[in-house]
Short mmCIF file of C-alpha atoms in Angstrom, two decimals:
data_model
loop_
_atom_site.label_atom_id
_atom_site.label_comp_id
_atom_site.label_asym_id
_atom_site.label_seq_id
_atom_site.Cartn_x
_atom_site.Cartn_y
_atom_site.Cartn_z
CA MET A 180 11.08 -27.26 -38.25
CA THR A 181 9.26 -24.49 -38.53
CA ILE A 182 5.91 -24.25 -35.53
CA VAL A 183 2.98 -22.42 -36.25
CA HIS A 184 0.79 -21.03 -33.68
CA THR A 185 -2.51 -21.00 -33.73
CA LYS A 186 -3.91 -17.90 -34.99
CA MET A 187 -6.33 -16.61 -31.74
CA ASP A 188 -9.96 -16.27 -33.00
CA LYS A 189 -11.60 -13.05 -33.35
CA GLN A 190 -13.83 -11.78 -30.79
CA LYS A 191 -14.93 -8.70 -29.92
CA THR A 192 -11.43 -6.65 -28.23
CA VAL A 193 -12.77 -5.92 -24.77
CA LEU A 194 -11.21 -2.29 -24.17
CA LEU A 195 -8.52 -2.77 -20.27
CA THR A 196 -9.87 -0.52 -17.78
CA GLY A 197 -6.12 1.06 -16.36
CA LYS A 198 -5.95 -0.88 -13.10
CA LEU A 199 -6.27 -4.34 -15.31
CA ARG A 200 -3.28 -2.50 -17.85
CA ALA A 201 -0.62 -3.46 -15.46
CA LYS A 202 -1.85 -6.54 -14.37
CA ILE A 203 -2.14 -7.56 -18.17
CA ILE A 204 1.87 -6.59 -18.68
CA VAL A 205 3.02 -8.24 -16.43
CA GLN A 206 1.24 -11.17 -17.71
CA HIS A 207 2.50 -10.47 -21.72
CA CYS A 208 6.19 -10.04 -20.26
CA LEU A 209 6.49 -12.88 -18.12
CA LEU A 210 4.72 -15.29 -21.02
CA ALA A 211 6.81 -13.84 -24.16
CA SER A 212 10.46 -14.35 -22.41
CA LEU A 213 8.47 -17.91 -20.95
CA PHE A 214 8.03 -18.32 -24.48
CA MET A 215 11.56 -17.30 -26.36
CA GLN A 216 12.70 -19.53 -23.60
CA THR A 217 10.40 -22.66 -24.87
CA CYS A 218 11.54 -21.82 -28.61
CA SER A 219 15.23 -21.50 -28.03
CA ALA A 220 15.30 -24.90 -26.04
CA PHE A 221 12.75 -26.73 -29.65
CA ASP A 222 15.05 -25.13 -31.78
CA THR A 223 17.85 -27.36 -31.60
CA SER A 224 18.60 -27.69 -35.50
CA GLY A 225 19.35 -24.69 -36.65
CA THR A 226 15.95 -23.36 -37.70
CA GLY A 227 14.09 -20.44 -36.35
CA ILE A 228 9.96 -20.12 -35.19
CA ALA A 229 8.17 -20.08 -39.00
CA ALA A 230 5.63 -16.35 -37.42
CA LEU A 231 4.07 -16.12 -34.27
CA ARG A 232 1.09 -13.97 -34.03
CA VAL A 233 -0.66 -12.20 -31.41
CA ARG A 234 -4.23 -10.12 -31.36
CA GLY A 235 -3.56 -6.80 -32.25
CA LYS A 236 -2.12 -3.93 -35.71
CA THR A 237 2.17 -3.17 -34.84
CA ARG A 238 3.81 -5.71 -36.77
CA VAL A 239 7.91 -6.73 -35.71
CA ALA A 240 10.08 -8.00 -38.07
CA ALA A 241 13.09 -10.47 -36.83
CA SER A 242 14.99 -12.91 -38.59
CA TYR A 243 18.51 -14.53 -36.41
CA LYS A 244 18.86 -17.46 -34.69
CA ALA A 245 15.92 -18.55 -31.96
CA VAL A 246 17.88 -17.54 -28.56
CA HIS A 247 16.04 -15.68 -26.20
CA THR A 248 16.11 -11.87 -26.38
CA PRO A 249 14.66 -8.90 -23.47
CA HIS A 250 13.89 -6.95 -26.20
CA LEU A 251 10.73 -9.12 -27.80
CA ALA A 252 8.89 -9.56 -24.53
CA LEU A 253 9.14 -5.87 -23.58
CA TYR A 254 7.76 -5.10 -27.65
CA SER A 255 4.71 -7.49 -26.66
CA ALA A 256 4.55 -6.01 -23.55
CA LEU A 257 4.12 -2.08 -24.15
CA ASP A 258 1.00 -3.19 -26.11
CA THR A 259 -1.51 -4.86 -24.36
CA ARG A 260 -4.09 -3.81 -26.88
CA ARG A 261 -3.19 -4.24 -30.30
CA CYS A 262 -1.90 -7.28 -32.01
CA VAL A 263 2.41 -7.51 -32.20
CA SER A 264 3.57 -10.40 -34.95
CA PHE A 265 6.91 -12.01 -34.66
CA ASN A 266 8.39 -12.74 -38.16
CA PHE A 267 11.66 -16.05 -37.00
CA ASP A 268 12.99 -16.20 -40.31
CA ASP A 269 15.58 -19.57 -40.37
CA PHE A 270 19.42 -18.60 -39.26
CA ARG A 271 21.63 -18.47 -42.36
CA GLY A 272 25.60 -17.89 -40.46
CA SER A 273 27.31 -16.18 -42.76
CA THR A 274 30.44 -17.76 -44.50
CA ARG A 275 32.97 -17.36 -41.75
CA GLY A 276 30.46 -19.05 -39.43
CA THR A 277 29.09 -16.46 -36.90
CA ASN A 278 26.42 -16.02 -35.53
CA VAL A 279 24.50 -12.92 -37.34
CA PHE A 280 22.40 -10.64 -35.02
CA ARG A 281 19.68 -8.52 -36.29
CA PRO A 282 17.78 -6.94 -33.52
CA PRO A 283 13.83 -6.44 -34.24
CA LYS A 284 12.80 -4.04 -36.97
CA ILE A 285 9.07 -1.76 -35.51
CA GLU A 286 7.41 -0.65 -38.46
CA SER A 287 5.50 1.80 -36.78
CA TRP A 288 6.48 3.21 -33.52
CA ASP A 289 2.55 4.91 -33.57
CA SER A 290 1.06 2.70 -31.37
CA MET A 291 3.74 1.92 -28.70
CA VAL A 292 3.97 5.42 -28.16
CA ARG A 293 -0.01 4.81 -27.40
CA ALA A 294 0.43 2.00 -25.36
CA THR A 295 3.27 4.16 -23.22
CA ARG A 296 1.34 7.41 -22.95
CA ARG A 297 -2.03 5.61 -21.82
CA LEU A 298 -0.08 3.09 -19.38
CA VAL A 299 1.40 6.94 -17.97
CA ARG A 300 -1.66 7.63 -18.01
CA ALA A 301 -3.15 5.32 -15.87
CA SER A 302 -0.69 5.03 -13.79
CA ILE A 303 -0.65 9.05 -12.94
CA LEU A 304 -3.94 7.99 -12.36
CA ARG A 305 -3.71 5.35 -9.72
CA THR A 306 -1.77 7.42 -7.78
CA ARG A 307 -3.74 10.10 -7.25
CA PHE A 308 -6.33 8.10 -6.43
CA ALA A 309 -4.36 6.35 -3.89
CA LEU A 310 -3.25 10.06 -2.17
CA GLN A 311 -6.54 11.30 -2.47
CA THR A 312 -8.10 7.45 -0.26
CA SER A 313 -4.84 6.13 1.10
CA TRP A 314 -2.76 9.82 2.14
CA TRP A 315 -3.84 8.67 5.82
CA CYS A 316 -1.49 5.54 5.85
CA PHE A 317 1.33 7.62 4.79
CA PRO A 318 3.05 8.22 9.00
CA LEU A 319 3.68 4.54 8.79
CA ILE A 320 6.47 5.23 6.74
CA LEU A 321 8.07 6.42 10.42
CA THR A 322 7.88 2.23 10.89
CA LEU A 323 10.71 2.26 8.93
CA ILE A 324 12.98 4.75 9.93
CA PRO A 325 14.00 1.60 12.84
CA PRO A 326 15.71 -1.02 9.92
CA TYR A 327 16.89 1.86 8.12
CA PHE A 328 19.31 2.98 10.89
CA PHE A 329 20.25 -0.69 11.78
CA LEU A 330 20.68 -1.92 8.09
CA VAL A 331 21.59 1.03 5.96
CA LEU A 332 23.19 3.11 8.23
CA GLY A 333 24.78 0.50 10.96
CA GLU A 334 23.41 2.92 14.14
CA ALA A 335 20.84 2.84 16.41
CA PRO A 336 18.52 5.83 15.39
CA THR A 337 17.61 8.44 18.30
CA THR A 338 14.69 10.39 18.83
CA PRO A 339 15.45 14.31 17.50
CA SER A 340 16.09 16.94 19.51
CA TRP A 341 12.58 18.41 19.79
CA TRP A 342 10.93 15.09 20.44
CA PRO A 343 13.34 13.38 23.28
CA LEU A 344 12.65 9.71 25.33
CA GLN A 345 11.79 11.26 28.08
CA GLN A 346 13.75 8.42 30.56
CA VAL A 347 11.84 8.97 34.54
CA PHE A 348 12.40 5.96 35.19
CA ASP A 349 15.33 5.49 36.92
CA ASP A 350 14.20 6.26 40.48
CA MET A 351 10.29 5.06 39.93
CA ARG A 352 8.78 1.98 41.98
CA PRO A 353 7.97 -0.40 40.89
CA GLU A 354 3.93 -1.12 41.21
CA TYR A 355 4.22 3.14 40.05
CA ILE A 356 5.69 1.67 36.72
CA ALA A 357 3.29 -1.56 36.98
CA LEU A 358 0.44 1.07 36.88
CA PHE A 359 1.56 3.17 33.81
CA LEU A 360 2.05 -0.17 31.76
CA LEU A 361 -1.30 -0.74 32.95
CA SER A 362 -2.61 1.97 31.34
CA ASN A 363 -2.31 0.47 28.33
CA SER A 364 -4.99 -2.02 28.93
CA ALA A 365 -7.72 1.05 27.82
CA TYR A 366 -7.35 0.38 23.90
CA TYR A 367 -7.74 -3.30 24.18
CA ALA A 368 -11.16 -2.23 26.22
CA SER A 369 -12.01 0.32 23.12
CA SER A 370 -10.92 -2.46 20.45
CA ALA A 371 -12.64 -5.22 22.14
CA VAL A 372 -16.12 -3.05 22.76
CA LEU A 373 -15.35 -2.23 18.89
CA PHE A 374 -14.96 -5.69 18.02
CA ARG A 375 -18.46 -6.64 20.11
CA ASP A 376 -19.99 -3.34 18.24
CA ARG A 377 -19.38 -4.99 14.74
CA ARG A 378 -20.68 -8.82 15.78
CA ARG A 379 -23.56 -7.16 16.45
CA GLY A 380 -23.94 -5.43 13.40
CA VAL A 381 -23.25 -1.79 14.15
CA PRO A 382 -22.02 -0.52 11.05
CA HIS A 383 -18.44 0.58 12.22
CA PRO A 384 -15.53 0.49 9.58
CA GLN A 385 -13.71 -2.20 8.60
CA LEU A 386 -9.99 -1.72 9.80
CA LEU A 387 -11.03 0.50 13.76
CA PRO A 388 -10.96 -2.49 16.31
CA TRP A 389 -7.84 -3.66 14.75
CA PHE A 390 -6.33 0.11 14.01
CA THR A 391 -7.12 0.21 18.21
CA LEU A 392 -5.80 -2.75 18.67
CA VAL A 393 -2.19 -2.39 17.43
CA ALA A 394 -2.09 0.79 18.32
CA GLY A 395 -2.43 -0.27 22.40
CA LEU A 396 0.20 -3.38 21.22
CA ALA A 397 2.90 -0.76 20.16
CA SER A 398 2.64 1.61 22.96
CA THR A 399 2.66 -0.94 25.48
CA VAL A 400 6.01 -3.05 23.82
CA TYR A 401 7.33 0.63 23.36
CA HIS A 402 6.71 1.98 26.85
CA PHE A 403 8.06 -1.34 28.15
CA TYR A 404 11.20 -0.87 27.35
CA GLN A 405 11.31 2.50 28.39
CA SER A 406 10.98 1.50 31.36
CA MET A 407 13.40 -0.42 32.19
CA GLY A 408 15.88 1.95 30.59
CA VAL A 409 16.63 0.13 27.30
CA THR A 410 17.50 3.91 26.05
CA VAL A 411 18.30 1.95 21.86
CA ALA A 412 15.05 -0.44 21.79
CA ALA A 413 12.80 2.89 22.76
CA GLU A 414 14.14 5.24 20.82
CA ALA A 415 13.81 3.13 17.44
CA LEU A 416 10.51 1.46 19.31
CA ALA A 417 9.24 4.98 19.65
CA TYR A 418 9.59 5.87 15.82
CA VAL A 419 7.14 2.23 15.44
CA ASP A 420 4.88 3.81 18.20
CA HIS A 421 4.01 7.25 17.20
CA GLY A 422 3.40 6.11 13.52
CA ILE A 423 1.37 3.86 13.74
CA ALA A 424 -0.37 5.78 16.21
CA ILE A 425 -0.66 9.13 14.06
CA SER A 426 -1.64 6.58 11.45
CA ALA A 427 -4.72 5.40 13.46
CA GLY A 428 -6.21 8.89 14.23
CA LEU A 429 -6.19 10.16 10.15
CA TYR A 430 -7.38 6.34 9.27
CA PHE A 431 -10.74 7.97 12.25
CA LEU A 432 -10.79 11.19 10.91
CA ARG A 433 -11.28 9.64 7.43
CA LYS A 434 -13.45 7.09 7.70
CA CYS A 435 -15.37 8.84 10.47
CA GLY A 436 -15.07 12.62 9.64
CA LEU A 437 -14.90 15.43 12.18
CA PRO A 438 -15.71 14.43 15.00
CA ARG A 439 -18.93 16.68 17.08
CA LEU A 440 -18.29 18.72 19.93
CA GLY A 441 -18.22 16.50 22.45
CA THR A 442 -16.01 14.44 21.27
CA SER A 443 -13.98 17.03 19.80
CA VAL A 444 -13.26 18.37 23.63
CA LEU A 445 -11.97 15.59 25.05
CA GLY A 446 -10.00 15.12 21.96
CA PHE A 447 -8.04 17.85 22.89
CA SER A 448 -8.52 17.84 27.20
CA GLY A 449 -6.51 14.32 25.55
CA LEU A 450 -4.27 16.00 23.39
CA SER A 451 -3.13 19.36 26.17
CA LEU A 452 -1.74 16.67 28.21
CA PHE A 453 1.88 16.21 25.71
CA LYS A 454 2.87 19.40 27.39
CA PHE A 455 3.64 17.79 30.81
CA ARG A 456 7.70 16.51 30.25
CA GLY A 457 9.72 15.32 33.04
CA ASP A 458 8.65 14.16 36.55
CA GLN A 459 5.26 14.75 35.53
CA TYR A 460 5.64 12.23 32.22
CA PRO A 461 4.23 8.67 33.98
CA ALA A 462 0.73 10.04 35.47
CA SER A 463 0.22 12.75 32.51
CA HIS A 464 0.95 10.12 29.58
CA SER A 465 -0.97 7.50 31.99
CA LEU A 466 -4.39 9.57 31.76
CA TRP A 467 -3.76 10.14 27.86
CA HIS A 468 -3.81 6.41 27.43
CA VAL A 469 -7.23 6.48 29.13
CA VAL A 470 -8.89 9.93 27.64
CA SER A 471 -7.49 9.00 23.86
CA ALA A 472 -9.17 5.75 24.60
CA LEU A 473 -12.76 6.92 25.46
CA THR A 474 -11.81 9.23 22.17
CA ILE A 475 -11.65 6.46 20.36
CA ILE A 476 -14.84 4.86 21.65
CA SER A 477 -17.31 8.35 21.25
CA TRP A 478 -15.74 8.90 17.75
CA ALA A 479 -16.91 5.55 16.26
CA ASN A 480 -20.02 5.77 17.97
CA ASP A 481 -20.26 9.68 16.03
CA LEU A 482 -20.34 8.41 12.59
CA VAL A 483 -23.42 5.90 13.44
CA ALA A 484 -25.43 9.04 15.23
CA LYS A 485 -24.88 10.57 11.62
CA ARG A 486 -25.85 7.53 9.61
CA LYS A 487 -28.82 7.10 11.86
CA LYS A 488 -29.69 11.20 11.24
CA TYR A 489 -29.09 11.02 7.72
CA ILE A 490 -31.29 8.03 7.12
CA ALA A 491 -34.06 9.61 9.35
CA ARG A 492 -33.94 12.38 6.87
CA GLU A 493 -33.88 11.16 3.51
CA LEU A 494 -37.68 8.50 5.40
CA SER A 495 -39.33 12.05 6.13
CA SER A 496 -37.82 13.09 2.40
CA LYS A 497 -39.26 10.44 0.74
CA ARG A 498 -42.49 10.43 3.14
CA GLU A 499 -43.29 13.95 1.75
CA GLY A 500 -42.42 13.59 -1.08
CA LYS A 501 -45.82 10.69 -1.42
#
C-alpha cells in the first residue's frame, strides 16, 4: 500500500522572524515525530511510504522499511523556511532475511547550514534582548539556593560569614517582637496605595504593586522564623527575602528610572540603617521597613511627575511650532 500526502499549496513564503522560528521548529519536531509513528503503524504489509513532500528546496532521500526514526524529525526541523522531501521505497530484505537500514542521504548541506546559522543568530539576539530588558530579575537566582542545598547537597543552607543571620530575639519581650513583625505592614500599605492609584488611572508599571506585596510577604515570613529562633528555616528564607527585595529594587530602577533628589535622600537614609547590628537590629530594621515603603511610594510618584513634565514640554513645543 502506498500513501501519498497531498501537495502543499504554492503560496508566498512568509519570512519568519527569529521570535517565531523557535516555536515552528518545535512544532515541526513534534509533527514529524508523530507522522513517522503513524507511518510505521500503517505499514503493516511490508510496504513503505512512497513520498512525503514539505515546502522547500532541500532534498533528503531514504530507502528502508518504514519505522520511526528521530533523524528525519531532526532534518525536517532544522530548515523551517525550505522544503524537505523524503522518499521511502518499498522494503526489500536481503537474502538472509535481515532488515536492511540505510540512513538518509543528504544531497545538499548548504540549506541546513544556513538554517543552523539563522537559529544560532536568532538565539543570540533573543538572549541579548533578554539581558537588556530583564536584567533586574537575575537576583531571583538567590531563591534557588535553598532548594539546591536541600535537594542536591542534602544539607541546610547557611548565610555567609560577611552577612550572618541576626539572632538577637532570645531575650526580647513578646510585644517588642510583635512590633518588629508589625513593621512589615508598611509594605502592604504601600502596595495598597499603588493598587488604588492604578485603579484611578495613574500610569504606574503593572508589576510595581505586586512586587511590593510579594516583598512584604517574604519579609514577614522570614522575620517570623528569625524572631522565633528557627535557625534552619530563617537562614533558608533569608536568601528568598534578599533575592525578592533586590529584584524589586532593580525593577523600580528599570521602570521608574533614577529617582529624584528627595527620593534618593530618603532611600539612602534607609540603607544607612543596615550598619546597625546586634541589639540595635530590631529597632533599626523596623525603621528600615517603614522608610523603604515610603521610598517605594515616592519613587513611583517620581515616574508620574516625569511623565507629566514630558507631556507638558511636548505640548508647549507643539504650540510654539504652530
